[in-house]
mmCIF file of C-alpha atoms in Angstrom:
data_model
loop_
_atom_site.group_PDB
_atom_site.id
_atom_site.type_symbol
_atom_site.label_atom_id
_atom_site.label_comp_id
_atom_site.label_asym_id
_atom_site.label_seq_id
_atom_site.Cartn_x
_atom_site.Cartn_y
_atom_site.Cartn_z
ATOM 1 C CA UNK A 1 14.569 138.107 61.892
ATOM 2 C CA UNK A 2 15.171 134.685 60.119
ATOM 3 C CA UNK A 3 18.578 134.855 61.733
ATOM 4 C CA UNK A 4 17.239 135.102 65.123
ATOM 5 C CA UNK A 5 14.708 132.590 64.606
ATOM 6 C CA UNK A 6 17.426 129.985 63.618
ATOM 7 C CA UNK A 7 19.732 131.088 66.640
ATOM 8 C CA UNK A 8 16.967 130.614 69.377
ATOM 9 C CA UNK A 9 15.710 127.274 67.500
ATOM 10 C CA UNK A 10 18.742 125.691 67.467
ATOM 11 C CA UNK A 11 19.597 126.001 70.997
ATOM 12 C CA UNK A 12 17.148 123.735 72.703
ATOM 13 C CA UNK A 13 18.144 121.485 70.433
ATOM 14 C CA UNK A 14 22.227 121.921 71.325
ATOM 15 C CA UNK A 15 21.104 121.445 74.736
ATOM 16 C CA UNK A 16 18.852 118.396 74.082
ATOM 17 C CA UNK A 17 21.846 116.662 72.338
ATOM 18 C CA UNK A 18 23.755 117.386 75.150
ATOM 19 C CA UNK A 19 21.535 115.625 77.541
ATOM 20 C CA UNK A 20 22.183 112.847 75.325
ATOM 21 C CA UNK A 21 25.700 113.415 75.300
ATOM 22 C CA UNK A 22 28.333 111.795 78.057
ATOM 23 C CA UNK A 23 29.501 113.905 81.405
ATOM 24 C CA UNK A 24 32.829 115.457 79.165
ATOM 25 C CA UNK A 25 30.736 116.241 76.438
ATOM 26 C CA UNK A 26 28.264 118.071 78.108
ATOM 27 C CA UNK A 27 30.438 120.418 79.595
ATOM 28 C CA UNK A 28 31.903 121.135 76.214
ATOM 29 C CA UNK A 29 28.411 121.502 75.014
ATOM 30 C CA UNK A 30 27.482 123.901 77.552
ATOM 31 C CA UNK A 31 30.870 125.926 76.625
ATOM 32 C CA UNK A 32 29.835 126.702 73.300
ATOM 33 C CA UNK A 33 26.311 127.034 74.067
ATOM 34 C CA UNK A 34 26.873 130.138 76.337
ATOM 35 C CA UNK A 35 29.554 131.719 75.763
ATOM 36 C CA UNK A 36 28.499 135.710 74.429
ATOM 37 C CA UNK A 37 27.096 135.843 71.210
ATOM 38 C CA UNK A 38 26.878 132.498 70.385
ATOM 39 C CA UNK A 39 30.479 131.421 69.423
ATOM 40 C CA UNK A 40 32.173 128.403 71.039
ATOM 41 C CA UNK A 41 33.883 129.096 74.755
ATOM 42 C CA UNK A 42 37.383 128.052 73.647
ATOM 43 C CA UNK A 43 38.444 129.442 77.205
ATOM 44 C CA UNK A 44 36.301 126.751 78.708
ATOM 45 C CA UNK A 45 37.429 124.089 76.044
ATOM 46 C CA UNK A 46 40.829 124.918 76.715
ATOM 47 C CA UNK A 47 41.535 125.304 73.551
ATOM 48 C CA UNK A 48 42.793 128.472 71.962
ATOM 49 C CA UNK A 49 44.151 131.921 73.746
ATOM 50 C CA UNK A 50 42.419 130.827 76.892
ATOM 51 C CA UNK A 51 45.499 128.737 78.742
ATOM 52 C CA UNK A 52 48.472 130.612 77.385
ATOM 53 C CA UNK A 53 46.532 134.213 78.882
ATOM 54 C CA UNK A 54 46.194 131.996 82.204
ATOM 55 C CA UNK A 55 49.535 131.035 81.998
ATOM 56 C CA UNK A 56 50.849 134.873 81.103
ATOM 57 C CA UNK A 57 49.028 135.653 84.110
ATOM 58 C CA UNK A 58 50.866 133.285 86.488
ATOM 59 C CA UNK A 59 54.286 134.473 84.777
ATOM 60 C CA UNK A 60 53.270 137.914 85.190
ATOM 61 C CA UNK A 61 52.138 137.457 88.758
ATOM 62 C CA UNK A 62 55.631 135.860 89.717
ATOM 63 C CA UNK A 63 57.971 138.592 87.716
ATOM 64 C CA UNK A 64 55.838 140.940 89.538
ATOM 65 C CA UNK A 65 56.432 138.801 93.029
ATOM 66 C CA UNK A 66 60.136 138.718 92.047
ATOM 67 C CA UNK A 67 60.554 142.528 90.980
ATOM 68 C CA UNK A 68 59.282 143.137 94.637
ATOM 69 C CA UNK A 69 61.499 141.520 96.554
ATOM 70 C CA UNK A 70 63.857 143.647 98.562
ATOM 71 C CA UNK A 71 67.710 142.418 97.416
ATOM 72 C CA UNK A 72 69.149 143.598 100.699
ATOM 73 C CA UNK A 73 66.372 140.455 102.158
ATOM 74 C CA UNK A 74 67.565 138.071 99.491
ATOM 75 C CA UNK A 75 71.319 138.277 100.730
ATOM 76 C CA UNK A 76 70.501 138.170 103.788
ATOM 77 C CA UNK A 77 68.370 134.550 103.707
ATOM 78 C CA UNK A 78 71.160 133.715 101.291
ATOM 79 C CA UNK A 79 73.883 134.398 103.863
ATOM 80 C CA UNK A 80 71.773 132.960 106.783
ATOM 81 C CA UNK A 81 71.324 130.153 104.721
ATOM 82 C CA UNK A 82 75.126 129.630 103.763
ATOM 83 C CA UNK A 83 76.486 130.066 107.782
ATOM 84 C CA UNK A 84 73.495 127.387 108.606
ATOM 85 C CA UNK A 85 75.364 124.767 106.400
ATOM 86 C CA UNK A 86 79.262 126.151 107.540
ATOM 87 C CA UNK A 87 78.483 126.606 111.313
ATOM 88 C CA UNK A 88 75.693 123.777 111.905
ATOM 89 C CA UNK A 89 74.903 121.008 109.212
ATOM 90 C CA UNK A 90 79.014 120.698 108.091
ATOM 91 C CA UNK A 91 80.433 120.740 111.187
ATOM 92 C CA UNK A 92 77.463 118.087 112.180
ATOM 93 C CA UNK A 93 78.139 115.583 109.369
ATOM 94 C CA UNK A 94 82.321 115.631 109.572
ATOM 95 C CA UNK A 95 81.870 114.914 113.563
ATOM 96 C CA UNK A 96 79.453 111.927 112.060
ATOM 97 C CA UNK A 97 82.064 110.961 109.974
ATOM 98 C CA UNK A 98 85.133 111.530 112.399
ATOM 99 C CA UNK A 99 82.843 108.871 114.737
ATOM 100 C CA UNK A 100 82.400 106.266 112.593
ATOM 101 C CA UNK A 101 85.943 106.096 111.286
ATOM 102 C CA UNK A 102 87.185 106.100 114.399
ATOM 103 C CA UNK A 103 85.463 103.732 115.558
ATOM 104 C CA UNK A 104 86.743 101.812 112.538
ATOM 105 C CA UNK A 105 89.760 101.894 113.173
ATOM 106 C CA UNK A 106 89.475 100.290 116.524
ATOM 107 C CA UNK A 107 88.314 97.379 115.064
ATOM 108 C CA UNK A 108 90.871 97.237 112.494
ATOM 109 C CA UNK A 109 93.019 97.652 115.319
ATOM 110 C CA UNK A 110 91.650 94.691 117.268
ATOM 111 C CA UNK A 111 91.521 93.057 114.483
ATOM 112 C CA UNK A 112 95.039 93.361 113.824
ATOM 113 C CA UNK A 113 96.152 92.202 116.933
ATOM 114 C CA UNK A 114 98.389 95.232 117.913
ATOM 115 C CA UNK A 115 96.759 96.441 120.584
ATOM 116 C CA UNK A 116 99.889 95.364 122.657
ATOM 117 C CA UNK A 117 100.091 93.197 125.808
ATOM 118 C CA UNK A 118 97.592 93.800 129.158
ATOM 119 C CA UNK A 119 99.183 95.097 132.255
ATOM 120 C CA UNK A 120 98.860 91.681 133.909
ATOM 121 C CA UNK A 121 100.155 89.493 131.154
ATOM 122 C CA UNK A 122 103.278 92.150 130.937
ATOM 123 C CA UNK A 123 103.861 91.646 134.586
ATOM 124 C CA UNK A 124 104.067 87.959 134.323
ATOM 125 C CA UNK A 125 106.635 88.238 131.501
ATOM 126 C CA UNK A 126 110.156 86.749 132.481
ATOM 127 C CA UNK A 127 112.348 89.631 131.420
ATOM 128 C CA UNK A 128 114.959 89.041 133.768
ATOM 129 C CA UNK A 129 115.658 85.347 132.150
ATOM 130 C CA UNK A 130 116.369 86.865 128.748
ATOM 131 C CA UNK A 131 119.927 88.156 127.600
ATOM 132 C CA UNK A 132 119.989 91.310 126.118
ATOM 133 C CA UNK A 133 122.851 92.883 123.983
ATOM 134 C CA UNK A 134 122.923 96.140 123.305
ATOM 135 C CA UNK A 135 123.846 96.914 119.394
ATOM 136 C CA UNK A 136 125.330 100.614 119.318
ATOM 137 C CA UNK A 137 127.436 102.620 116.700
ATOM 138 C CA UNK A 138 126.763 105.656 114.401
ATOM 139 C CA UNK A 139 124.109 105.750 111.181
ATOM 140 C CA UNK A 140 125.633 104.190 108.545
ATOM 141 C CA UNK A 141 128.294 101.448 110.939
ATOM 142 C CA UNK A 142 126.815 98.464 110.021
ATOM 143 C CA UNK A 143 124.677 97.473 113.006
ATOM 144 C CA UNK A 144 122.297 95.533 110.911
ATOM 145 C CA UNK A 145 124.083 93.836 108.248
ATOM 146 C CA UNK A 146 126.081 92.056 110.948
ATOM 147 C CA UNK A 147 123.206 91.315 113.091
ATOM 148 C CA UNK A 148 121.393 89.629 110.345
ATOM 149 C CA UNK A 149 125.003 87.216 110.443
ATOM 150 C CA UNK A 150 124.608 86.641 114.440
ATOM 151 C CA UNK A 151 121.283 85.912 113.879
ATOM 152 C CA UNK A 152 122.074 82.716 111.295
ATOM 153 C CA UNK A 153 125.004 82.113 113.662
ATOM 154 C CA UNK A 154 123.696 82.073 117.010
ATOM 155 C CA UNK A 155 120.058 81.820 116.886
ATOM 156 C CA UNK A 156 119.526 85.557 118.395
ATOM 157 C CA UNK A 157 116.195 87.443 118.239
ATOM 158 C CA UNK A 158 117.236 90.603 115.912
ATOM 159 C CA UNK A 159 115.076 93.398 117.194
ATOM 160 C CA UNK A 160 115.851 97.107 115.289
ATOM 161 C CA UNK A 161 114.266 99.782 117.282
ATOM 162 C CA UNK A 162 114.550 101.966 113.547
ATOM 163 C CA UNK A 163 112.432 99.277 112.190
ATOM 164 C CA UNK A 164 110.167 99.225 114.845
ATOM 165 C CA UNK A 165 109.571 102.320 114.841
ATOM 166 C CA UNK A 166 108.836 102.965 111.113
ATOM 167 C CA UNK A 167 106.599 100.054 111.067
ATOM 168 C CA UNK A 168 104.940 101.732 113.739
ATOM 169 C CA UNK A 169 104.676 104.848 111.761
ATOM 170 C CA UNK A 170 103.284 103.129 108.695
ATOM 171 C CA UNK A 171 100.714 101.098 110.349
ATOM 172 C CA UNK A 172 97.438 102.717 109.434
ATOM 173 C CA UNK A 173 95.947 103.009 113.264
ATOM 174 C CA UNK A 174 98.881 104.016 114.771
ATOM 175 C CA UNK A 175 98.271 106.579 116.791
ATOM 176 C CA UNK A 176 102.208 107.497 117.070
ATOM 177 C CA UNK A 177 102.717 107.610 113.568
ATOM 178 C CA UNK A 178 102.800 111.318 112.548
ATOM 179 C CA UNK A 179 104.288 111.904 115.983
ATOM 180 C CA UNK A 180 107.220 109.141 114.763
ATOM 181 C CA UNK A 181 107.434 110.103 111.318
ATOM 182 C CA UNK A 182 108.619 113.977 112.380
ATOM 183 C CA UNK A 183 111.491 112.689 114.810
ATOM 184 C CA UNK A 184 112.520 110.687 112.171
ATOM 185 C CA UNK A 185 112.829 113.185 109.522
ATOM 186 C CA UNK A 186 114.486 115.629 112.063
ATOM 187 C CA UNK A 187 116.885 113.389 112.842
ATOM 188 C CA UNK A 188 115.636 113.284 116.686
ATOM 189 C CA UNK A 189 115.231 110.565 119.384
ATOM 190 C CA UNK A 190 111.532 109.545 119.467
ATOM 191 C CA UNK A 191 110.493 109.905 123.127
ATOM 192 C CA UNK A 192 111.427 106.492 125.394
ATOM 193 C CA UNK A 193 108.547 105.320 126.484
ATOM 194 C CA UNK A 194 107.018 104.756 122.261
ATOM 195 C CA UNK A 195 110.469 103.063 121.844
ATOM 196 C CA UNK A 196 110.596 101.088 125.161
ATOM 197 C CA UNK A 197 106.827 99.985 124.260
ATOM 198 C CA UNK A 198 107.868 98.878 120.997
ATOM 199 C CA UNK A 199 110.890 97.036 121.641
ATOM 200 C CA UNK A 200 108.799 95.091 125.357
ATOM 201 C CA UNK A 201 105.539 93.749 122.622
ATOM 202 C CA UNK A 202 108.564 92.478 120.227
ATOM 203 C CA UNK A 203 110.583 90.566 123.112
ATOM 204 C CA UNK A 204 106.666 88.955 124.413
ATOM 205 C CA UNK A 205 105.878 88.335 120.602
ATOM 206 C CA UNK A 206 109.210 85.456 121.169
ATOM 207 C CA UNK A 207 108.266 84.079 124.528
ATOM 208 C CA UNK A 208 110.451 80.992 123.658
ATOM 209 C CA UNK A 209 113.717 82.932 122.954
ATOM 210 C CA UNK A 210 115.783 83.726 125.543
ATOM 211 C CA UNK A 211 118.626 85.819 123.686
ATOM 212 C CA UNK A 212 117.714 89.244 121.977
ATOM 213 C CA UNK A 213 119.876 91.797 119.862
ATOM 214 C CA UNK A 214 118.419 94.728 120.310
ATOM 215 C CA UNK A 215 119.980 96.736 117.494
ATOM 216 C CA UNK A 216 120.207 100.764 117.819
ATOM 217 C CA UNK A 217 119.142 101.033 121.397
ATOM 218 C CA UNK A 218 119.355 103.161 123.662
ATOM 219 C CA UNK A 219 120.009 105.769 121.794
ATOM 220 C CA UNK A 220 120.631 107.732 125.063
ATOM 221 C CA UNK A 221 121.022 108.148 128.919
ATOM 222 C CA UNK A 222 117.158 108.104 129.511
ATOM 223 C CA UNK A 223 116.385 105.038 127.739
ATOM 224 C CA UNK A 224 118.740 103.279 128.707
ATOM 225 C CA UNK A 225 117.834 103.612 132.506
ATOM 226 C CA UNK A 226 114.231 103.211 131.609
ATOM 227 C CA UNK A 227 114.355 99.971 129.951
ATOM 228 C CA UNK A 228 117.001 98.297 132.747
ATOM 229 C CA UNK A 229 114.062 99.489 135.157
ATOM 230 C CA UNK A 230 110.933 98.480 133.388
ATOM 231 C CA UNK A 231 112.401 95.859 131.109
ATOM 232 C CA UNK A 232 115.795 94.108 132.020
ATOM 233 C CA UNK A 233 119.458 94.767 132.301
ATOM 234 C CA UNK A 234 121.614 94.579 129.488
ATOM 235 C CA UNK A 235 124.178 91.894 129.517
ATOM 236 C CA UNK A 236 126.583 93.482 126.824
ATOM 237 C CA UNK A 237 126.956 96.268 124.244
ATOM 238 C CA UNK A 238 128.091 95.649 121.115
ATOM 239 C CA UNK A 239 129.919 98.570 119.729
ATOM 240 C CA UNK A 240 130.797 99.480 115.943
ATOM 241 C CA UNK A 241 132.989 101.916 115.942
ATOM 242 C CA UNK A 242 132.973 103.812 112.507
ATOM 243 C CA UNK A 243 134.777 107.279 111.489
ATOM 244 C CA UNK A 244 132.036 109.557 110.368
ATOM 245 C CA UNK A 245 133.627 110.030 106.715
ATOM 246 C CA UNK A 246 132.687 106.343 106.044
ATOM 247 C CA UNK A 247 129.852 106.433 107.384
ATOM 248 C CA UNK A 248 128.257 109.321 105.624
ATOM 249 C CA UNK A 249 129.355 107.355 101.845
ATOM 250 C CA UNK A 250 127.939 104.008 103.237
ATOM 251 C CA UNK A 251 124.470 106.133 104.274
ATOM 252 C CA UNK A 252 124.552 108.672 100.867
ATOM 253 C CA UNK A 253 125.347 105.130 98.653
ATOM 254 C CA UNK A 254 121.964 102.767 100.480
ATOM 255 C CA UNK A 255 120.054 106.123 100.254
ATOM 256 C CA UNK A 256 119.864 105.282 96.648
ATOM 257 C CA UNK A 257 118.165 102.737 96.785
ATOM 258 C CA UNK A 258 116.507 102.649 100.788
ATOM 259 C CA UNK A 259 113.952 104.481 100.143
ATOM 260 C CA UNK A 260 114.325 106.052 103.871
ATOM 261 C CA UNK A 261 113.335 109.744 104.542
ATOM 262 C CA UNK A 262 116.171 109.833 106.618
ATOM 263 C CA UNK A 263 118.817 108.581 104.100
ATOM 264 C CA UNK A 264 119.513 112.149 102.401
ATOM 265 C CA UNK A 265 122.521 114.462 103.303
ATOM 266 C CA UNK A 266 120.299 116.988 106.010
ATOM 267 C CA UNK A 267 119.095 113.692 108.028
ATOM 268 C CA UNK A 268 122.440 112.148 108.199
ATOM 269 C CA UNK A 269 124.133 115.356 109.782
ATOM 270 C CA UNK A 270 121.839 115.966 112.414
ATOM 271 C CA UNK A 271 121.668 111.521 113.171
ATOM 272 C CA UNK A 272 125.755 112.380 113.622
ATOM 273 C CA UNK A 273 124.688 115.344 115.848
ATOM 274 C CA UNK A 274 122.128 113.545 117.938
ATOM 275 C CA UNK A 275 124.533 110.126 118.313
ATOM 276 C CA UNK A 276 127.842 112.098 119.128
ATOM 277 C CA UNK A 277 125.497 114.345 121.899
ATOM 278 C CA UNK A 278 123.056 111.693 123.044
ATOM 279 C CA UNK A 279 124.377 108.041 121.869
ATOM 280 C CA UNK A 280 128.264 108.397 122.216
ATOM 281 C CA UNK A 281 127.918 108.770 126.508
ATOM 282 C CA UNK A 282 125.460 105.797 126.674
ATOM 283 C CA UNK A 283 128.395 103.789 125.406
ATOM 284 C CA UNK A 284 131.210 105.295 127.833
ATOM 285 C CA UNK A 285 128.353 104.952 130.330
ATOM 286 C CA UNK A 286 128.428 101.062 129.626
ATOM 287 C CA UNK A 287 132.350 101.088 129.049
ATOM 288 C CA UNK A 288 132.782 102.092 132.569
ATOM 289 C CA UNK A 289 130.694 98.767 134.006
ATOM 290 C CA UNK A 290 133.420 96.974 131.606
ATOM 291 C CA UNK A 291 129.792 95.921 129.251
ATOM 292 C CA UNK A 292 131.083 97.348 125.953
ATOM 293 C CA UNK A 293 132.916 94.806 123.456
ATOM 294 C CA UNK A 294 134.060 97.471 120.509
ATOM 295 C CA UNK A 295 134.261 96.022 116.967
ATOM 296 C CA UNK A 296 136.729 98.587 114.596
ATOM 297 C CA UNK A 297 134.768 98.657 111.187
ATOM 298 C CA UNK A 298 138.035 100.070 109.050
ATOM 299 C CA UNK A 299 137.886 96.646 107.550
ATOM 300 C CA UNK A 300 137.029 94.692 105.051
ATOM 301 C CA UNK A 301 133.325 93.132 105.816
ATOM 302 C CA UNK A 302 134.396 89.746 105.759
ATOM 303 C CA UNK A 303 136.889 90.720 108.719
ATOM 304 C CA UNK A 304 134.577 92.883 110.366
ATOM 305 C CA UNK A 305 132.030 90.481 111.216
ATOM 306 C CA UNK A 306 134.836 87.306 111.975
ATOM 307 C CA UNK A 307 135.943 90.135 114.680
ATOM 308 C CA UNK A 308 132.068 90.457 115.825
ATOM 309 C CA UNK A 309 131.327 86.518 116.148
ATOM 310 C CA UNK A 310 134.518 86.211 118.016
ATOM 311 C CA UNK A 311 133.061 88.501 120.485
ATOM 312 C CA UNK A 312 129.905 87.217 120.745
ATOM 313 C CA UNK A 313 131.432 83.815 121.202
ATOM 314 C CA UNK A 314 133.520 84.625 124.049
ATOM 315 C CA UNK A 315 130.063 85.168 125.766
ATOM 316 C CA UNK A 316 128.832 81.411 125.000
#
């Protein structure tokens, strides 16, 4: 009975205090004033058992959510999921990407100042003033060491459709490059018009020259009616004439050092295939309008290119 007394005596008095008490501390209050039996509402405190048996209950809840899931459903949303990203979002973002860099590289490209000549300015061009010669002979003849010489010499315009071409193939917007690079490598002609194109820009970027060496071109029939009908006539050829034994141990010797992809034993043989099928009747071509002046390369250099100014002087 005393017990009972003190129990219901001292809970007015709990409550009073509480009244007393701040907003957070009456709630506590109240929590341990009526929970069952009179012992403190640690559930309500959160103190004790009370949040880790809530939180059991939301891990049990989402096992049990988990455990109910049927796996044939999962894959499924998984592979919906996975053929979304392939098929759609992927695809999306490279096409974003493909734009943009694209559209870099025309800028870089006008940047560069490559974009070549307009119609109108190429039509205006005096092509027919300029003197042309033809530089012909087989890989490896020495085309370009002694056109570097009648350059000092005589003040020519050395143009190398090989060089023009790989320049082309290296530049990083060229849109011929891969198309370039696999000609070279196989040892075949690159189609005219690149070539032609090439070798016209290069003549307009010297509009004050009027005499051009245009070395390793036409490297057969169809070029070389192409350019005398969209460019000019050729007023010579220039002819090294080389036996294939010396030409393949000049070629194997600077492949040592060229750094060419077409300097190695496979590329040479099919260049000599190509220039004895395709090259070798431009020159008879020329040889019958009495154009070719044929320079004999079984000699020393120094001879070789005293033999090749005297030609080209006969001309002055």
């Amino acid at each position: 009975m005393f017990a009972s007394a003190l129990l219901r005596s001292s809970q007015p008095r709990l409550i009073v205090r509480a009244g007393r008490a701040s907003a957070g501390t009456k709630f506590a209050l109240r929590g341990y004033a009526t929970f069952p039996g009179g012992k403190p509402n640690q559930a309500r405190m959160g103190q004790g058992g009370g949040t880790t048996a809530k939180n059991d209950s939301s891990e049990k809840s989402f096992f049990s959510w988990l455990n109910n899931i049927n796996p044939f459903a999962l894959v499924g949303a998984a592979t919906i999921l996975i053929s979304g990203y392939t098929l759609i979002i992927k695809p999306y973002f490279e096409w974003r990407t493909d734009l943009k860099k694209r559209a870099d590289d025309r800028v870089k490209e006008e940047e560069s100042g490559k974009v070549g000549y307009s119609d109108e300015e190429i039509a205006q061009f005096p092509f027919d003033t300029k003197n042309v010669v033809f530089v012909l002979g087989g890989p490896g003849s020495g085309k370009g060491t002694n056109s570097a010489k009648l350059v000092e010499d005589f003040g020519f315009v050395h143009l190398s459709a090989g060089d023009l071409l790989r320049a082309e193939q290296q530049r990083e917007v060229s849109q011929y490059g891969e198309l370039i690079g696999h000609y070279i490598r196989e040892g075949l002609i690159v189609p005219h018009e690149i070539t032609i194109g090439l070798l016209r820009n290069a003549m307009m970027d010297h509009p004050a020259s009027n005499r051009f060496l245009i070395d390793g071109f036409p490297r057969n029939l169809v070029q070389a009616k192409a350019f005398e009908d969209t460019v000019c006539k050729a007023k010579k050829v220039l002819y090294f004439e080389c036996p294939e034994a010396t030409m393949l141990e000049r070629l194997l010797d600077r492949g040592k050092t060229s750094g060419r992809t077409d300097d190695n034993i496979g590329s040479i043989k099919k260049r000599f295939r190509t220039y004895i099928n395709d090259s070798k009747p431009v020159i008879d071509e020329y040889a019958k309008e009495g154009k070719v002046m044929t320079v004999s390369c079984e000699a020393s250099v120094e001879d070789v290119y005293k033999h090749t100014h005297d030609q080209i002087e006969a001309l002055e």
